[in-house]
Amino acid sequence: AGAEASHQSEPTKGDIPVGVIETNPNQPRKHFDPDELAKLRQSIQEHGLLQPVLVRPKGERFQLIAGERRLRAAIDAGLENIPVHIVNFDDQKTMEAALVENVQRSDLNPIEKAQGFKDYLGRFQMTHDELAKRLGMGRPTITNLVALLELPAEVQDAVRSGQITTGHAKAI
């Protein structure tokens, strides 16, 4: 019922202080490229933050759902307030939104995607097929990525850094 309720109300839009936004501990992205953050910071300094971040109420504060790069760059740019969309998502919907945001934008490396999928599957007791349907992806994509986590750590590191492709990793 919680996920259904989150669809019933439209997001609230507005500006809030960056100091009341907490990052999401379940954020699938673990690596933030310093050069990309610097470019985004410069763009924000010149043009402002053009795309709001997505947050949900968390007591007297807010938890970030999507837009951690934008939040980090905005803070680095010295912004005190940023535009937000406030939604009432439960934990499951929050994790889905974070996965979709990052997967659709190709921002995650294959190992981060795999770990995000695995964490979601374990936490919400879903099958690969159910997750694929919820994210609008093919089940083999989910299964193949999650299988990467069974590879030795050094192979995962090579995939993470782009030294080898997921295809090469599966062959190993």
XYZ file of N, CA and C in Angstrom:
516
model
N 0.820 -1.194 0.000
C 0.000 0.000 0.000
C 0.857 1.247 0.000
N 2.069 1.179 0.631
C 2.941 2.341 0.687
C 3.372 2.813 -0.673
N 3.736 1.880 -1.564
C 4.177 2.257 -2.905
C 3.018 2.846 -3.683
N 1.806 2.276 -3.476
C 0.650 2.810 -4.183
C 0.338 4.225 -3.719
N 0.449 4.451 -2.427
C 0.159 5.779 -1.891
C 1.129 6.814 -2.441
N 2.361 6.397 -2.731
C 3.351 7.359 -3.210
C 3.015 7.872 -4.598
N 2.162 7.145 -5.316
C 1.783 7.587 -6.651
C 0.590 8.538 -6.617
N -0.117 8.593 -5.488
C -1.357 9.354 -5.437
C -1.147 10.854 -5.352
N -0.071 11.302 -4.769
C 0.131 12.739 -4.645
C 1.255 13.198 -5.568
N 1.052 14.372 -6.124
C 2.057 14.962 -7.003
C 3.219 15.482 -6.163
N 4.424 15.493 -6.744
C 5.558 16.036 -5.995
C 5.349 17.511 -5.671
N 5.828 17.919 -4.498
C 5.843 19.320 -4.113
C 7.145 19.908 -4.632
N 7.088 21.090 -5.193
C 8.284 21.739 -5.718
C 8.629 22.931 -4.848
N 9.920 23.210 -4.743
C 10.341 24.373 -3.976
C 11.836 24.391 -3.797
N 12.314 25.331 -3.013
C 13.727 25.429 -2.673
C 13.868 25.159 -1.181
N 14.914 24.406 -0.825
C 15.182 24.143 0.581
C 16.688 24.306 0.836
N 17.078 24.537 2.090
C 18.508 24.662 2.412
C 19.231 23.327 2.205
N 20.435 23.386 1.645
C 21.209 22.157 1.423
C 21.522 21.462 2.740
N 21.576 22.216 3.826
C 21.914 21.647 5.125
C 20.867 20.721 5.706
N 19.659 20.713 5.161
C 18.615 19.821 5.684
C 18.443 18.570 4.816
N 19.344 18.389 3.849
C 19.268 17.224 2.959
C 20.328 16.205 3.370
N 19.878 15.000 3.667
C 20.775 13.898 3.990
C 20.934 13.025 2.751
N 22.133 12.508 2.542
C 22.325 11.611 1.409
C 21.646 10.279 1.698
N 21.424 9.534 0.650
C 20.749 8.245 0.738
C 21.776 7.144 0.970
N 21.696 6.422 2.086
C 22.674 5.361 2.334
C 22.575 4.219 1.327
N 21.458 4.138 0.607
C 21.275 3.088 -0.391
C 21.557 3.574 -1.810
N 22.225 4.707 -1.933
C 22.593 5.242 -3.249
C 23.419 4.188 -3.988
N 22.988 3.812 -5.207
C 23.743 2.797 -5.934
C 25.124 3.271 -6.390
N 25.261 4.554 -6.675
C 26.552 5.066 -7.143
C 27.470 5.241 -5.948
N 28.663 4.693 -6.066
C 29.640 4.792 -4.988
C 30.809 5.699 -5.366
N 31.056 5.889 -6.662
C 32.188 6.690 -7.129
C 31.679 7.952 -7.817
N 32.204 9.091 -7.405
C 31.848 10.370 -8.010
C 33.116 10.963 -8.606
N 33.190 11.030 -9.923
C 34.374 11.507 -10.620
C 34.628 12.972 -10.272
N 35.790 13.280 -9.691
C 36.094 14.661 -9.280
C 36.078 15.649 -10.447
N 36.553 15.236 -11.628
C 36.551 16.135 -12.779
C 35.120 16.458 -13.229
N 34.263 15.432 -13.227
C 32.861 15.649 -13.601
C 32.164 16.555 -12.583
N 32.452 16.353 -11.305
C 31.868 17.220 -10.275
C 32.343 18.661 -10.441
N 33.608 18.836 -10.783
C 34.146 20.191 -10.990
C 33.455 20.876 -12.176
N 33.234 20.130 -13.258
C 32.530 20.693 -14.422
C 31.097 21.065 -14.060
N 30.439 20.189 -13.300
C 29.063 20.465 -12.898
C 29.020 21.673 -11.960
N 29.979 21.760 -11.030
C 30.053 22.920 -10.126
C 30.175 24.217 -10.932
N 31.050 24.203 -11.937
C 31.248 25.400 -12.756
C 29.962 25.766 -13.494
N 29.286 24.776 -14.034
C 28.020 25.028 -14.725
C 26.987 25.618 -13.766
N 26.932 25.091 -12.558
C 25.982 25.595 -11.561
C 26.334 27.028 -11.173
N 27.626 27.329 -11.062
C 28.033 28.695 -10.731
C 27.627 29.667 -11.837
N 27.684 29.219 -13.087
C 27.351 30.085 -14.215
C 25.851 30.175 -14.480
N 25.132 29.057 -14.331
C 23.733 29.000 -14.763
C 22.747 28.664 -13.655
N 23.247 28.315 -12.476
C 22.372 27.854 -11.401
C 22.089 26.367 -11.560
N 21.380 25.804 -10.602
C 21.007 24.391 -10.649
C 19.716 24.293 -11.448
N 19.821 23.775 -12.668
C 18.699 23.782 -13.599
C 17.709 22.647 -13.368
N 18.184 21.535 -12.822
C 17.307 20.382 -12.597
C 17.211 20.117 -11.098
N 16.000 20.144 -10.532
C 15.851 19.908 -9.097
C 16.305 18.496 -8.711
N 16.682 18.333 -7.441
C 16.965 17.001 -6.910
C 15.655 16.449 -6.356
N 15.608 15.138 -6.212
C 14.415 14.465 -5.707
C 14.673 14.056 -4.259
N 13.788 14.481 -3.353
C 13.944 14.185 -1.935
C 12.626 13.678 -1.358
N 12.736 13.071 -0.161
C 11.537 12.688 0.585
C 11.686 13.186 2.013
N 10.568 13.497 2.671
C 10.642 13.943 4.061
C 11.218 12.838 4.936
N 12.045 13.231 5.884
C 12.649 12.296 6.845
C 12.698 13.035 8.172
N 11.606 12.996 8.918
C 11.510 13.771 10.156
C 11.490 15.250 9.831
N 12.392 15.997 10.459
C 12.496 17.443 10.215
C 13.424 17.745 9.038
N 13.989 16.711 8.454
C 14.960 16.864 7.371
C 14.407 16.200 6.107
N 15.264 16.066 5.109
C 14.892 15.399 3.863
C 15.984 14.412 3.494
N 15.587 13.300 2.867
C 16.553 12.319 2.373
C 16.588 12.400 0.861
N 17.788 12.465 0.327
C 17.991 12.529 -1.115
C 17.617 11.196 -1.749
N 16.862 11.251 -2.831
C 16.511 10.048 -3.590
C 17.323 10.007 -4.869
N 17.360 11.124 -5.577
C 18.098 11.199 -6.840
C 18.695 12.586 -6.981
N 19.954 12.629 -7.451
C 20.604 13.902 -7.701
C 21.796 14.172 -6.801
N 22.469 13.126 -6.330
C 23.590 13.353 -5.407
C 24.722 14.137 -6.067
N 25.002 13.885 -7.352
C 26.038 14.667 -8.036
C 25.659 16.144 -8.041
N 24.398 16.431 -8.357
C 23.933 17.825 -8.387
C 24.024 18.455 -7.006
N 23.647 17.703 -5.960
C 23.725 18.224 -4.598
C 25.169 18.521 -4.222
N 26.069 17.589 -4.476
C 27.484 17.799 -4.135
C 28.052 19.011 -4.872
N 27.760 19.104 -6.161
C 28.280 20.222 -6.958
C 27.674 21.551 -6.497
N 26.386 21.548 -6.139
C 25.738 22.769 -5.662
C 26.364 23.237 -4.352
N 26.659 22.301 -3.460
C 27.313 22.647 -2.196
C 28.703 23.213 -2.485
N 29.446 22.539 -3.379
C 30.784 23.033 -3.755
C 30.712 24.417 -4.397
N 29.610 24.697 -5.099
C 29.438 25.996 -5.755
C 29.007 27.079 -4.763
N 28.745 26.669 -3.535
C 28.384 27.639 -2.514
C 26.900 27.955 -2.404
N 26.051 27.177 -3.054
C 24.612 27.426 -2.948
C 24.124 27.072 -1.543
N 23.276 27.901 -0.987
C 22.707 27.622 0.333
C 21.360 26.931 0.220
N 20.628 27.231 -0.856
C 19.325 26.617 -1.114
C 19.337 26.041 -2.518
N 18.623 24.918 -2.716
C 18.531 24.336 -4.058
C 17.092 23.926 -4.338
N 16.745 23.877 -5.631
C 15.398 23.434 -6.001
C 15.250 21.927 -5.784
N 14.069 21.552 -5.278
C 13.783 20.142 -5.008
C 12.381 19.783 -5.474
N 12.201 18.504 -5.700
C 10.877 17.898 -5.824
C 10.757 17.009 -4.595
N 9.725 17.235 -3.788
C 9.517 16.452 -2.569
C 8.415 15.434 -2.841
N 8.746 14.150 -2.639
C 7.795 13.067 -2.864
C 7.657 12.248 -1.585
N 6.573 11.543 -1.470
C 6.338 10.681 -0.310
C 6.542 9.228 -0.712
N 7.799 8.849 -0.935
C 8.135 7.486 -1.325
C 8.497 6.669 -0.094
N 8.086 5.389 -0.106
C 8.555 4.469 0.934
C 9.961 3.996 0.561
N 10.556 3.145 1.402
C 11.930 2.696 1.160
C 12.076 1.985 -0.176
N 11.100 1.140 -0.521
C 11.194 0.382 -1.774
C 11.141 1.306 -2.980
N 10.205 2.220 -2.996
C 10.066 3.151 -4.115
C 11.292 4.066 -4.198
N 11.841 4.437 -3.055
C 13.043 5.271 -3.023
C 14.208 4.544 -3.692
N 14.391 3.275 -3.347
C 15.494 2.510 -3.915
C 15.293 2.291 -5.411
N 14.048 2.031 -5.824
C 13.750 1.872 -7.247
C 14.075 3.157 -8.006
N 13.650 4.286 -7.475
C 13.884 5.568 -8.148
C 15.377 5.850 -8.285
N 16.152 5.557 -7.242
C 17.604 5.775 -7.296
C 18.241 4.869 -8.344
N 17.791 3.614 -8.414
C 18.326 2.695 -9.424
C 17.979 3.181 -10.827
N 16.709 3.509 -11.035
C 16.267 3.949 -12.363
C 17.014 5.196 -12.805
N 17.131 6.167 -11.908
C 17.830 7.426 -12.228
C 19.243 7.145 -12.722
N 19.958 6.314 -12.005
C 21.352 6.047 -12.349
C 21.499 5.111 -13.536
N 20.660 4.088 -13.633
C 20.760 3.131 -14.736
C 20.385 3.801 -16.057
N 19.308 4.579 -16.054
C 18.858 5.227 -17.284
C 19.879 6.227 -17.799
N 20.606 6.868 -16.893
C 21.572 7.870 -17.305
C 22.948 7.265 -17.548
N 23.058 5.951 -17.436
C 24.333 5.241 -17.641
C 25.426 5.794 -16.735
N 25.041 6.216 -15.536
C 25.999 6.809 -14.612
C 26.727 5.775 -13.758
N 26.197 4.582 -13.691
C 26.810 3.574 -12.844
C 27.703 2.663 -13.660
N 28.805 2.226 -13.061
C 29.599 1.205 -13.735
C 28.891 -0.133 -13.505
N 29.226 -1.170 -14.272
C 28.500 -2.439 -14.176
C 28.500 -3.057 -12.775
N 29.574 -2.890 -12.030
C 29.629 -3.466 -10.684
C 28.694 -2.704 -9.742
N 28.634 -1.371 -9.867
C 27.699 -0.598 -9.051
C 26.257 -0.981 -9.384
N 25.956 -1.152 -10.675
C 24.612 -1.604 -11.060
C 24.317 -2.950 -10.431
N 25.257 -3.879 -10.565
C 25.071 -5.228 -10.036
C 24.819 -5.185 -8.529
N 25.623 -4.407 -7.803
C 25.462 -4.334 -6.354
C 24.130 -3.691 -5.988
N 23.735 -2.660 -6.726
C 22.435 -2.033 -6.481
C 21.293 -3.006 -6.697
N 21.372 -3.785 -7.777
C 20.338 -4.790 -8.047
C 20.318 -5.844 -6.944
N 21.498 -6.332 -6.566
C 21.586 -7.377 -5.542
C 21.016 -6.877 -4.216
N 21.384 -5.657 -3.834
C 20.876 -5.083 -2.585
C 19.354 -4.986 -2.608
N 18.813 -4.515 -3.731
C 17.361 -4.382 -3.878
C 16.696 -5.749 -3.787
N 17.216 -6.722 -4.543
C 16.634 -8.063 -4.559
C 16.603 -8.673 -3.157
N 17.696 -8.515 -2.437
C 17.764 -9.061 -1.087
C 16.850 -8.344 -0.114
N 16.820 -7.043 -0.216
C 16.034 -6.265 0.736
C 14.538 -6.445 0.546
N 14.096 -6.545 -0.703
C 12.661 -6.612 -0.972
C 12.201 -7.992 -1.428
N 13.091 -8.993 -1.329
C 12.745 -10.383 -1.622
C 12.032 -10.540 -2.951
N 12.654 -10.012 -4.008
C 12.089 -10.109 -5.355
C 12.951 -11.007 -6.212
N 12.345 -11.486 -7.273
C 13.090 -12.267 -8.258
C 13.710 -11.324 -9.277
N 14.633 -11.844 -10.050
C 15.238 -11.054 -11.127
C 14.164 -10.599 -12.105
N 13.202 -11.475 -12.384
C 12.128 -11.150 -13.321
C 11.258 -10.004 -12.790
N 10.928 -10.056 -11.503
C 10.098 -8.997 -10.915
C 10.821 -7.648 -10.946
N 12.108 -7.653 -10.621
C 12.871 -6.404 -10.652
C 12.971 -5.877 -12.074
N 13.223 -6.753 -13.021
C 13.319 -6.333 -14.420
C 12.037 -5.638 -14.869
N 10.901 -6.193 -14.499
C 9.610 -5.587 -14.865
C 9.440 -4.227 -14.204
N 9.828 -4.119 -12.931
C 9.673 -2.846 -12.210
C 10.563 -1.750 -12.801
N 11.737 -2.152 -13.331
C 12.672 -1.168 -13.882
C 12.556 -1.017 -15.394
N 11.715 -1.846 -16.025
C 11.568 -1.785 -17.477
C 12.797 -2.302 -18.207
N 13.390 -3.343 -17.665
C 14.599 -3.935 -18.261
C 14.336 -5.407 -18.545
N 15.258 -6.021 -19.288
C 15.163 -7.448 -19.539
C 15.738 -8.236 -18.371
N 15.120 -9.370 -18.028
C 15.601 -10.195 -16.935
C 17.036 -10.655 -17.150
N 17.446 -11.050 -18.390
C 18.840 -11.461 -18.566
C 19.846 -10.359 -18.203
N 19.477 -9.108 -18.414
C 20.365 -7.997 -18.058
C 20.610 -7.994 -16.553
N 19.548 -8.121 -15.788
C 19.660 -8.151 -14.324
C 20.523 -9.349 -13.900
N 20.181 -10.524 -14.423
C 20.871 -11.760 -14.040
C 22.347 -11.705 -14.396
N 22.663 -11.238 -15.603
C 24.064 -11.178 -16.035
C 24.874 -10.199 -15.196
N 24.284 -9.065 -14.852
C 25.008 -8.102 -14.031
C 25.226 -8.627 -12.613
N 24.200 -9.192 -12.012
C 24.338 -9.714 -10.652
C 25.383 -10.827 -10.612
N 25.468 -11.611 -11.680
C 26.454 -12.697 -11.742
C 27.886 -12.165 -11.676
N 28.105 -10.910 -12.090
C 29.448 -10.325 -12.011
C 29.971 -10.293 -10.578
N 29.070 -10.233 -9.610
C 29.474 -10.147 -8.210
C 30.052 -11.468 -7.695
N 29.907 -12.526 -8.484
C 30.479 -13.825 -8.107
C 31.922 -13.963 -8.582
N 32.381 -13.005 -9.389
C 33.751 -13.051 -9.900
C 34.748 -12.628 -8.819
N 36.007 -13.032 -8.968
C 37.031 -12.597 -8.002
C 37.115 -11.062 -7.939
N 37.527 -10.567 -6.785
C 37.583 -9.121 -6.545
C 38.426 -8.395 -7.589
N 39.554 -8.989 -8.002
C 40.415 -8.300 -8.974
C 39.735 -8.177 -10.341
N 38.907 -9.159 -10.702
C 38.164 -9.077 -11.965
C 37.080 -8.001 -11.840
N 36.403 -7.970 -10.697
C 35.401 -6.922 -10.468
C 36.041 -5.534 -10.531
N 37.214 -5.385 -9.954
C 37.920 -4.101 -10.003
C 38.247 -3.705 -11.441
N 38.633 -4.680 -12.262
C 38.950 -4.401 -13.663
C 37.704 -3.963 -14.424
N 36.556 -4.565 -14.113
C 35.292 -4.149 -14.739
C 34.919 -2.761 -14.251
N 35.031 -2.538 -12.954
C 34.678 -1.252 -12.345
C 35.467 -0.113 -12.971
N 36.756 -0.348 -13.230
C 37.618 0.706 -13.772
C 37.570 0.792 -15.301
N 36.856 -0.150 -15.926
C 36.745 -0.122 -17.385
C 37.907 -0.779 -18.103
N 38.769 -1.472 -17.372
C 39.900 -2.162 -18.010
C 39.435 -3.344 -18.841
N 38.356 -3.992 -18.396
C 37.756 -5.067 -19.196
C 36.251 -4.855 -19.247
N 35.627 -5.402 -20.276
C 34.178 -5.263 -20.439
C 33.469 -6.357 -19.636
N 32.166 -6.199 -19.491
C 31.394 -7.227 -18.803
C 31.437 -8.529 -19.589
N 31.489 -8.436 -20.904
C 31.585 -9.637 -21.741
C 32.874 -10.394 -21.466
N 33.985 -9.659 -21.373
C 35.252 -10.303 -21.052
C 35.219 -10.904 -19.659
N 34.613 -10.193 -18.734
C 34.543 -10.680 -17.355
C 33.738 -11.975 -17.286
N 32.630 -12.047 -18.035
C 31.811 -13.283 -18.017
C 32.599 -14.449 -18.593
N 33.452 -14.176 -19.562
C 34.258 -15.244 -20.169
C 35.278 -15.804 -19.186
N 35.696 -14.977 -18.243
C 36.660 -15.398 -17.228
C 35.950 -16.263 -16.252
